[in-house]
Amino acid sequence: MKYSAIVRSSYVRKLVDLPLAASSVLIMLEVRRFACKNIDCEKQIFSERCNNLTEPYSRRTNRASEYLKKFFIEISANKGAYFSRILNIPVSNNTCLRMVKSMPMTTNKQLYCIGIDDWAKRKGMNYGTIIVDAYTGRPIDILDSRDSSDVVKWLSRHKEIEYVTRDRATAYASAIAKAIPDAKQIADRFHLVKNLSDAIQDEIRQEYSYLKTVSKAIHAKTESKKPPDIETNLDSENYTKENIKQNISSGMLEKEEKLVQMIKMKENGCSISEIARKTQTNWRTVEKYLEHGIPSTERSTSVNYNRYINEIKHMCSLKINPTAMFRSLNDIGLKCCERSFTRWFSLNFPDYKHKGNRTYAKPLKINNPDIVTNFIPLPLPKMLSIYVTNSEFGVAKDTGECSQERQTVDKRIRPMKYILT
């Protein structure tokens, strides 16, 4: 091979390099063109090569391309294009895909243990088969379908495989047995835990009624049944319309003031649209209220809530939520719907705040309220099976903090040694 020393011309290549001090770097590289005097040569003009700096036809340096590939292999093409602009090495999403496809695939000459499972090309629509090296955790190959025939063809080319981890699909089981009958089939870790969880869930479901009885019995022994009475500034004897009107929420009072303002503006000659614009109210609402007057905030009721005021005040001292109050009062004779009671309660106890956790109230006696508070129902069999099979359920890996759901399950399960054993 002879080298030419005749420089015919030159041109400039623009190469993007790694950023410097958060600023983009552009290399202006002058490339020489050489001429060949040999008439038998197929090419007469040769461009100078810079293999140590960049590849032919590339617009980036080698080190910039390798730097970007480390990101593109981990994220999507659209995200890769976004981060490349932040790194001051801008490329398009199509370029991201081309760079990833240009990366050499590692060849697995000898396979010992593999994992095989479904792989979603488009979730719920199109599926293939992914094959992973169980030792390295890296994908080996992706098949276009989940058909047993395709899996058999691939496995037939790798007779050296001794162990295959798979899911519970019969198609994979038959393909492995047909292609490499000497290989041992192993259920993967997820399905081992899933099988155990299903078995425990079936066992718990059979004994669930007994567990609920035990849970309530244990809770009844640990809770206090006679909380002390408290004083309140509410009159337990008389609840007149004037008392209720004084306890109307602030939002209703603001609405009433706005309606009075509408009437005054109408008397001063303002139009409907002008009133709507100034009060920031829909013009249809303004027209309706001006025609029919201010709607009454009073609601008539035939239910005598004064009869149960002592029980209501007692439950307020225990921070029970209104829904539990209604169930308890309904057991001792209150005849109304839950919505009617909660509406009456919100008008007469506008500042009441309950504890926010779930509560349970036993049927009350009028003279001696008997209340069991903060009762947490027994979790469903599925949740119990997860708790038993997974010791790290609901525990943050970084901080070790237990979630509220885990704490709730602990409170109900810890005293019940029957489940834990």
Short mmCIF file of C-alpha atoms in Angstrom, two decimals:
data_model
loop_
_atom_site.label_atom_id
_atom_site.label_comp_id
_atom_site.label_asym_id
_atom_site.label_seq_id
_atom_site.Cartn_x
_atom_site.Cartn_y
_atom_site.Cartn_z
CA MET A 1 0.00 0.00 0.00
CA LYS A 2 1.34 3.41 -0.98
CA TYR A 3 0.38 6.72 0.58
CA SER A 4 -0.34 9.80 -1.51
CA ALA A 5 1.33 13.08 -0.64
CA ILE A 6 -0.56 15.20 -3.16
CA VAL A 7 -3.08 17.46 -1.36
CA ARG A 8 -5.78 18.33 -3.82
CA SER A 9 -8.15 20.34 -1.57
CA SER A 10 -9.66 20.48 1.91
CA TYR A 11 -12.98 20.98 3.67
CA VAL A 12 -14.17 21.73 7.21
CA ARG A 13 -16.06 19.25 9.41
CA LYS A 14 -18.07 20.52 12.37
CA LEU A 15 -17.96 18.15 15.35
CA VAL A 16 -19.89 18.53 18.60
CA ASP A 17 -17.76 17.65 21.63
CA LEU A 18 -18.44 17.30 25.35
CA PRO A 19 -19.51 20.60 26.98
CA LEU A 20 -16.98 22.75 28.79
CA ALA A 21 -18.09 24.72 31.88
CA ALA A 22 -21.76 24.11 30.97
CA SER A 23 -21.15 25.59 27.50
CA SER A 24 -21.42 23.74 24.20
CA VAL A 25 -18.18 22.96 22.35
CA LEU A 26 -17.96 22.87 18.54
CA ILE A 27 -14.74 21.66 16.87
CA MET A 28 -13.98 23.07 13.41
CA LEU A 29 -11.83 20.29 11.90
CA GLU A 30 -10.06 20.91 8.58
CA VAL A 31 -9.90 17.66 6.59
CA ARG A 32 -7.52 17.28 3.62
CA ARG A 33 -8.36 15.58 0.32
CA PHE A 34 -5.56 13.62 -1.37
CA ALA A 35 -5.24 12.77 -5.07
CA CYS A 36 -3.97 9.44 -6.45
CA LYS A 37 -1.87 9.29 -9.64
CA ASN A 38 -2.41 5.57 -10.18
CA ILE A 39 -4.77 5.26 -13.15
CA ASP A 40 -5.70 1.68 -12.14
CA CYS A 41 -7.05 2.81 -8.75
CA GLU A 42 -10.84 2.75 -8.39
CA LYS A 43 -10.89 6.08 -6.56
CA GLN A 44 -8.92 9.16 -7.47
CA ILE A 45 -9.74 11.32 -4.42
CA PHE A 46 -9.25 10.21 -0.78
CA SER A 47 -10.32 12.14 2.34
CA GLU A 48 -8.18 12.17 5.44
CA ARG A 49 -9.36 9.85 8.23
CA CYS A 50 -9.59 10.85 11.92
CA ASN A 51 -10.51 7.52 13.49
CA ASN A 52 -9.15 8.46 16.91
CA LEU A 53 -11.36 11.54 17.05
CA THR A 54 -14.55 10.67 15.18
CA GLU A 55 -16.17 8.19 12.81
CA PRO A 56 -16.82 8.79 9.09
CA TYR A 57 -19.92 10.92 8.44
CA SER A 58 -20.39 11.48 12.19
CA ARG A 59 -21.15 14.94 13.56
CA ARG A 60 -19.94 14.20 17.07
CA THR A 61 -16.67 13.16 18.58
CA ASN A 62 -16.26 9.56 19.72
CA ARG A 63 -16.23 10.50 23.39
CA ALA A 64 -19.41 12.58 23.02
CA SER A 65 -21.19 9.68 21.30
CA GLU A 66 -20.12 7.20 23.97
CA TYR A 67 -21.25 9.61 26.68
CA LEU A 68 -24.72 9.93 25.12
CA LYS A 69 -25.12 6.18 24.60
CA LYS A 70 -24.86 5.62 28.35
CA PHE A 71 -28.02 7.72 28.76
CA PHE A 72 -29.92 6.46 25.71
CA ILE A 73 -29.62 2.81 26.71
CA GLU A 74 -31.49 3.56 29.96
CA ILE A 75 -34.27 5.93 28.82
CA SER A 76 -36.66 6.41 25.90
CA ALA A 77 -35.73 8.22 22.70
CA ASN A 78 -37.91 11.25 23.48
CA LYS A 79 -36.42 11.59 26.95
CA GLY A 80 -32.96 11.09 25.52
CA ALA A 81 -33.46 13.95 23.07
CA TYR A 82 -34.68 16.14 25.93
CA PHE A 83 -31.66 15.40 28.15
CA SER A 84 -29.23 15.83 25.26
CA ARG A 85 -30.39 19.44 24.92
CA ILE A 86 -29.80 19.96 28.64
CA LEU A 87 -26.29 18.51 28.25
CA ASN A 88 -25.60 20.89 25.33
CA ILE A 89 -25.12 17.95 22.93
CA PRO A 90 -28.47 18.19 21.11
CA VAL A 91 -29.69 15.25 19.03
CA SER A 92 -33.13 14.20 17.76
CA ASN A 93 -35.15 11.25 19.00
CA ASN A 94 -34.48 9.35 15.75
CA THR A 95 -30.75 9.84 16.26
CA CYS A 96 -31.13 8.41 19.76
CA LEU A 97 -32.61 5.23 18.30
CA ARG A 98 -29.91 4.97 15.63
CA MET A 99 -27.15 5.32 18.22
CA VAL A 100 -28.67 2.61 20.42
CA LYS A 101 -29.08 0.25 17.45
CA SER A 102 -25.45 0.81 16.48
CA MET A 103 -24.23 -0.47 19.85
CA PRO A 104 -22.78 -3.99 19.58
CA MET A 105 -24.79 -6.79 21.15
CA THR A 106 -22.96 -8.96 23.63
CA THR A 107 -22.72 -12.54 22.41
CA ASN A 108 -23.52 -15.32 24.86
CA LYS A 109 -21.35 -18.22 23.78
CA GLN A 110 -22.27 -20.47 26.70
CA LEU A 111 -25.61 -20.31 28.49
CA TYR A 112 -26.21 -22.20 31.71
CA CYS A 113 -29.41 -20.79 33.26
CA ILE A 114 -31.99 -18.59 31.54
CA GLY A 115 -35.34 -17.02 32.36
CA ILE A 116 -38.23 -16.91 29.90
CA ASP A 117 -41.39 -14.82 30.16
CA ASP A 118 -43.92 -12.71 28.27
CA TRP A 119 -42.87 -9.30 26.98
CA ALA A 120 -45.40 -6.64 26.01
CA LYS A 121 -44.68 -4.81 22.77
CA ARG A 122 -47.94 -2.98 23.28
CA LYS A 123 -49.68 -3.77 26.54
CA GLY A 124 -52.97 -5.58 26.03
CA MET A 125 -52.45 -5.75 22.27
CA ASN A 126 -49.26 -7.45 21.13
CA TYR A 127 -46.91 -9.70 23.09
CA GLY A 128 -43.63 -11.45 22.46
CA THR A 129 -41.20 -13.59 24.46
CA ILE A 130 -38.14 -12.26 26.27
CA ILE A 131 -35.21 -14.49 27.21
CA VAL A 132 -32.87 -13.31 29.97
CA ASP A 133 -29.57 -14.59 31.31
CA ALA A 134 -30.38 -15.55 34.91
CA TYR A 135 -26.80 -14.86 36.07
CA THR A 136 -26.26 -11.41 34.56
CA GLY A 137 -29.90 -10.30 34.47
CA ARG A 138 -29.43 -8.95 30.93
CA PRO A 139 -31.74 -9.77 28.00
CA ILE A 140 -30.38 -12.30 25.52
CA ASP A 141 -33.05 -12.28 22.84
CA ILE A 142 -36.62 -11.21 22.12
CA LEU A 143 -38.95 -13.42 20.08
CA ASP A 144 -41.79 -11.96 18.03
CA SER A 145 -44.53 -14.16 19.53
CA ARG A 146 -45.43 -16.38 22.44
CA ASP A 147 -46.00 -19.43 20.26
CA SER A 148 -44.49 -22.67 21.45
CA SER A 149 -42.96 -23.34 18.01
CA ASP A 150 -40.85 -20.15 18.09
CA VAL A 151 -39.58 -20.96 21.57
CA VAL A 152 -38.69 -24.51 20.50
CA LYS A 153 -36.64 -23.21 17.54
CA TRP A 154 -34.63 -20.87 19.77
CA LEU A 155 -34.02 -23.42 22.53
CA SER A 156 -32.97 -26.04 20.00
CA ARG A 157 -29.95 -23.90 19.14
CA HIS A 158 -28.85 -23.83 22.80
CA LYS A 159 -28.72 -27.42 23.99
CA GLU A 160 -26.19 -26.45 26.67
CA ILE A 161 -28.88 -24.83 28.87
CA GLU A 162 -29.40 -26.80 32.10
CA TYR A 163 -31.92 -24.65 34.05
CA VAL A 164 -34.89 -22.58 32.86
CA THR A 165 -36.96 -20.34 35.13
CA ARG A 166 -40.45 -19.65 33.82
CA ASP A 167 -43.99 -18.66 34.79
CA ARG A 168 -46.98 -20.99 34.98
CA ALA A 169 -47.76 -20.89 31.23
CA THR A 170 -48.18 -24.37 29.73
CA ALA A 171 -46.88 -23.21 26.32
CA TYR A 172 -43.42 -22.49 27.71
CA ALA A 173 -43.41 -25.71 29.74
CA SER A 174 -44.17 -27.86 26.69
CA ALA A 175 -41.64 -25.99 24.53
CA ILE A 176 -38.84 -26.51 27.08
CA ALA A 177 -39.69 -30.19 27.50
CA LYS A 178 -39.65 -30.68 23.72
CA ALA A 179 -36.48 -28.72 22.87
CA ILE A 180 -34.24 -29.48 25.87
CA PRO A 181 -35.85 -32.32 27.84
CA ASP A 182 -32.83 -32.69 30.14
CA ALA A 183 -33.11 -29.09 31.41
CA LYS A 184 -34.73 -28.56 34.79
CA GLN A 185 -37.71 -26.19 34.89
CA ILE A 186 -37.92 -23.85 37.88
CA ALA A 187 -40.77 -21.56 38.89
CA ASP A 188 -39.58 -17.97 39.13
CA ARG A 189 -39.52 -16.13 42.46
CA PHE A 190 -42.65 -14.10 41.77
CA HIS A 191 -44.79 -17.15 41.08
CA LEU A 192 -43.38 -19.02 44.06
CA VAL A 193 -44.58 -16.21 46.32
CA LYS A 194 -47.84 -16.01 44.32
CA ASN A 195 -48.54 -19.72 44.80
CA LEU A 196 -47.85 -19.43 48.53
CA SER A 197 -50.05 -16.35 48.79
CA ASP A 198 -52.94 -18.08 46.99
CA ALA A 199 -52.71 -21.10 49.27
CA ILE A 200 -52.66 -18.95 52.41
CA GLN A 201 -55.53 -16.82 51.08
CA ASP A 202 -57.69 -19.93 50.55
CA GLU A 203 -56.90 -21.09 54.09
CA ILE A 204 -57.72 -17.69 55.59
CA ARG A 205 -60.96 -17.45 53.60
CA GLN A 206 -62.17 -20.72 55.13
CA GLU A 207 -61.47 -19.45 58.67
CA TYR A 208 -62.39 -15.80 58.06
CA SER A 209 -65.66 -15.80 60.02
CA TYR A 210 -63.85 -17.25 63.03
CA LEU A 211 -61.06 -14.67 62.73
CA LYS A 212 -63.59 -11.82 62.70
CA THR A 213 -65.16 -13.14 65.90
CA VAL A 214 -61.76 -13.43 67.59
CA SER A 215 -60.76 -9.93 66.43
CA LYS A 216 -63.86 -8.30 67.92
CA ALA A 217 -63.48 -10.24 71.17
CA ILE A 218 -59.85 -9.16 71.60
CA HIS A 219 -60.68 -5.54 70.84
CA ALA A 220 -63.62 -5.47 73.27
CA LYS A 221 -61.32 -6.46 76.16
CA THR A 222 -58.74 -3.76 75.48
CA GLU A 223 -61.03 -0.74 75.01
CA SER A 224 -62.49 1.39 77.78
CA LYS A 225 -66.27 1.35 77.82
CA LYS A 226 -67.02 4.34 80.07
CA PRO A 227 -65.31 7.52 78.95
CA PRO A 228 -65.84 10.56 81.22
CA ASP A 229 -68.56 13.08 80.48
CA ILE A 230 -67.61 16.53 79.27
CA GLU A 231 -69.24 19.90 79.56
CA THR A 232 -70.59 21.65 76.51
CA ASN A 233 -72.06 25.05 75.85
CA LEU A 234 -74.94 23.55 73.84
CA ASP A 235 -78.41 23.66 75.33
CA SER A 236 -79.68 20.08 75.52
CA GLU A 237 -83.31 21.03 76.13
CA ASN A 238 -84.32 23.44 73.39
CA TYR A 239 -83.23 23.62 69.76
CA THR A 240 -85.30 26.33 68.12
CA LYS A 241 -85.03 27.76 64.61
CA GLU A 242 -83.13 30.72 66.03
CA ASN A 243 -80.47 28.38 67.49
CA ILE A 244 -80.04 26.60 64.17
CA LYS A 245 -79.86 29.86 62.21
CA GLN A 246 -77.01 31.10 64.44
CA ASN A 247 -74.96 28.01 63.55
CA ILE A 248 -75.25 28.31 59.77
CA SER A 249 -71.84 27.90 58.15
CA SER A 250 -69.84 30.95 57.11
CA GLY A 251 -70.21 29.95 53.46
CA MET A 252 -74.00 30.18 53.70
CA LEU A 253 -73.78 33.60 55.37
CA GLU A 254 -71.57 34.91 52.58
CA LYS A 255 -74.06 33.63 50.05
CA GLU A 256 -76.91 35.39 51.88
CA GLU A 257 -74.97 38.68 51.93
CA LYS A 258 -74.32 38.41 48.20
CA LEU A 259 -78.03 37.92 47.50
CA VAL A 260 -78.92 40.99 49.56
CA GLN A 261 -76.32 42.93 47.56
CA MET A 262 -77.96 41.80 44.31
CA ILE A 263 -81.34 43.15 45.40
CA LYS A 264 -79.85 46.53 46.33
CA MET A 265 -78.04 46.80 42.99
CA LYS A 266 -81.29 45.98 41.16
CA GLU A 267 -83.12 48.72 43.08
CA ASN A 268 -80.37 51.17 42.05
CA GLY A 269 -81.06 50.45 38.38
CA CYS A 270 -78.27 47.98 37.53
CA SER A 271 -78.93 45.47 34.76
CA ILE A 272 -78.79 41.68 35.17
CA SER A 273 -75.50 41.38 33.27
CA GLU A 274 -73.93 44.20 35.31
CA ILE A 275 -74.99 42.57 38.59
CA ALA A 276 -73.62 39.22 37.41
CA ARG A 277 -70.30 40.81 36.46
CA LYS A 278 -69.85 42.70 39.74
CA THR A 279 -70.87 39.78 41.97
CA GLN A 280 -69.08 37.20 39.81
CA THR A 281 -72.25 35.12 39.54
CA ASN A 282 -73.92 33.48 36.57
CA TRP A 283 -76.62 35.72 35.07
CA ARG A 284 -79.20 32.90 35.23
CA THR A 285 -78.60 32.56 38.98
CA VAL A 286 -78.98 36.33 39.43
CA GLU A 287 -82.25 36.30 37.47
CA LYS A 288 -83.63 33.37 39.48
CA TYR A 289 -82.85 34.90 42.88
CA LEU A 290 -84.18 38.32 41.92
CA GLU A 291 -87.41 36.74 40.70
CA HIS A 292 -88.03 34.33 43.59
CA GLY A 293 -86.22 36.16 46.38
CA ILE A 294 -83.56 34.87 48.77
CA PRO A 295 -83.94 31.11 49.30
CA SER A 296 -84.56 30.11 52.88
CA THR A 297 -81.71 28.35 54.68
CA GLU A 298 -84.10 26.79 57.18
CA ARG A 299 -85.16 23.20 56.67
CA SER A 300 -88.18 21.79 58.42
CA THR A 301 -87.83 18.37 60.01
CA SER A 302 -90.21 16.09 61.86
CA VAL A 303 -87.38 14.28 63.69
CA ASN A 304 -86.87 15.23 67.33
CA TYR A 305 -83.08 15.22 67.69
CA ASN A 306 -83.35 16.74 71.21
CA ARG A 307 -84.25 13.29 72.47
CA TYR A 308 -80.74 12.04 71.63
CA ILE A 309 -78.70 15.17 72.44
CA ASN A 310 -76.98 13.59 75.48
CA GLU A 311 -75.79 10.63 73.42
CA ILE A 312 -74.63 12.94 70.61
CA LYS A 313 -72.61 15.12 73.00
CA HIS A 314 -71.08 12.03 74.55
CA MET A 315 -69.96 10.73 71.14
CA CYS A 316 -68.59 14.17 70.28
CA SER A 317 -66.32 13.93 73.31
CA LEU A 318 -64.93 10.69 71.87
CA LYS A 319 -64.33 12.27 68.43
CA ILE A 320 -66.55 9.78 66.61
CA ASN A 321 -67.40 10.63 63.02
CA PRO A 322 -71.02 11.54 62.15
CA THR A 323 -71.58 8.38 60.10
CA ALA A 324 -70.77 6.18 63.11
CA MET A 325 -72.98 8.41 65.27
CA PHE A 326 -75.90 7.84 62.92
CA ARG A 327 -75.48 4.06 62.99
CA SER A 328 -75.34 4.07 66.78
CA LEU A 329 -78.39 6.35 67.16
CA ASN A 330 -80.28 4.32 64.59
CA ASP A 331 -79.83 1.25 66.82
CA ILE A 332 -81.61 2.96 69.71
CA GLY A 333 -84.59 4.27 67.74
CA LEU A 334 -83.60 7.29 65.59
CA LYS A 335 -85.82 7.20 62.51
CA CYS A 336 -84.31 9.24 59.68
CA CYS A 337 -81.90 8.89 56.79
CA GLU A 338 -78.16 9.40 57.19
CA ARG A 339 -78.14 12.47 54.95
CA SER A 340 -80.79 14.19 57.07
CA PHE A 341 -78.83 13.53 60.27
CA THR A 342 -75.47 14.69 58.89
CA ARG A 343 -77.08 17.88 57.54
CA TRP A 344 -78.63 18.63 60.94
CA PHE A 345 -75.35 17.80 62.67
CA SER A 346 -73.29 20.11 60.44
CA LEU A 347 -75.67 23.01 61.16
CA ASN A 348 -75.63 22.54 64.92
CA PHE A 349 -71.97 21.49 65.29
CA PRO A 350 -70.21 23.56 62.60
CA ASP A 351 -66.78 23.44 64.29
CA TYR A 352 -66.78 19.72 65.09
CA LYS A 353 -63.73 17.75 63.91
CA HIS A 354 -63.47 13.99 64.36
CA LYS A 355 -60.30 11.95 64.46
CA GLY A 356 -60.24 10.94 60.82
CA ASN A 357 -59.57 7.25 61.48
CA ARG A 358 -62.32 4.68 61.12
CA THR A 359 -64.58 4.30 64.14
CA TYR A 360 -67.23 1.92 65.34
CA ALA A 361 -69.99 2.52 67.88
CA LYS A 362 -71.91 -0.19 69.70
CA PRO A 363 -75.69 0.24 70.20
CA LEU A 364 -76.15 2.97 72.81
CA LYS A 365 -78.25 2.94 75.94
CA ILE A 366 -79.96 6.24 76.59
CA ASN A 367 -78.98 6.47 80.26
CA ASN A 368 -75.57 4.79 80.09
CA PRO A 369 -73.84 5.08 76.72
CA ASP A 370 -71.65 2.07 75.96
CA ILE A 371 -69.25 2.99 73.18
CA VAL A 372 -66.32 1.15 71.68
CA THR A 373 -64.20 3.61 69.72
CA ASN A 374 -61.50 3.40 67.07
CA PHE A 375 -62.49 -0.11 66.00
CA ILE A 376 -60.49 -1.17 62.95
CA PRO A 377 -62.22 -3.88 60.87
CA LEU A 378 -60.36 -7.07 60.08
CA PRO A 379 -58.65 -6.80 56.65
CA LEU A 380 -59.91 -8.92 53.79
CA PRO A 381 -58.37 -12.37 53.19
CA LYS A 382 -56.26 -11.10 50.28
CA MET A 383 -54.65 -8.40 52.45
CA LEU A 384 -54.03 -10.88 55.25
CA SER A 385 -52.29 -13.28 52.86
CA ILE A 386 -50.01 -10.48 51.62
CA TYR A 387 -49.16 -9.59 55.21
CA VAL A 388 -48.23 -13.16 56.10
CA THR A 389 -46.16 -13.91 52.96
CA ASN A 390 -44.35 -10.56 52.68
CA SER A 391 -42.60 -9.33 55.82
CA GLU A 392 -41.62 -6.07 54.06
CA PHE A 393 -45.21 -5.17 53.13
CA GLY A 394 -45.83 -1.45 53.71
CA VAL A 395 -42.26 -0.72 54.91
CA ALA A 396 -40.23 1.96 53.12
CA LYS A 397 -36.89 0.54 51.97
CA ASP A 398 -34.93 3.77 52.43
CA THR A 399 -36.30 4.95 55.79
CA GLY A 400 -37.84 1.79 57.27
CA GLU A 401 -41.02 3.73 58.06
CA CYS A 402 -44.28 1.77 58.15
CA SER A 403 -47.18 3.00 56.06
CA GLN A 404 -50.60 3.73 57.56
CA GLU A 405 -51.96 0.60 55.90
CA ARG A 406 -49.27 -1.56 57.53
CA GLN A 407 -49.93 -0.01 60.94
CA THR A 408 -53.65 -0.71 60.53
CA VAL A 409 -53.03 -4.37 59.72
CA ASP A 410 -50.56 -4.69 62.62
CA LYS A 411 -53.13 -3.43 65.12
CA ARG A 412 -55.59 -6.12 64.10
CA ILE A 413 -53.19 -9.01 63.51
CA ARG A 414 -50.59 -8.75 66.28
CA PRO A 415 -52.93 -9.94 69.07
CA MET A 416 -54.13 -12.84 66.88
CA LYS A 417 -51.37 -15.45 67.15
CA TYR A 418 -53.63 -17.86 65.24
CA ILE A 419 -52.80 -16.14 61.92
CA LEU A 420 -49.09 -15.68 62.56
CA THR A 421 -48.65 -19.37 63.34
#
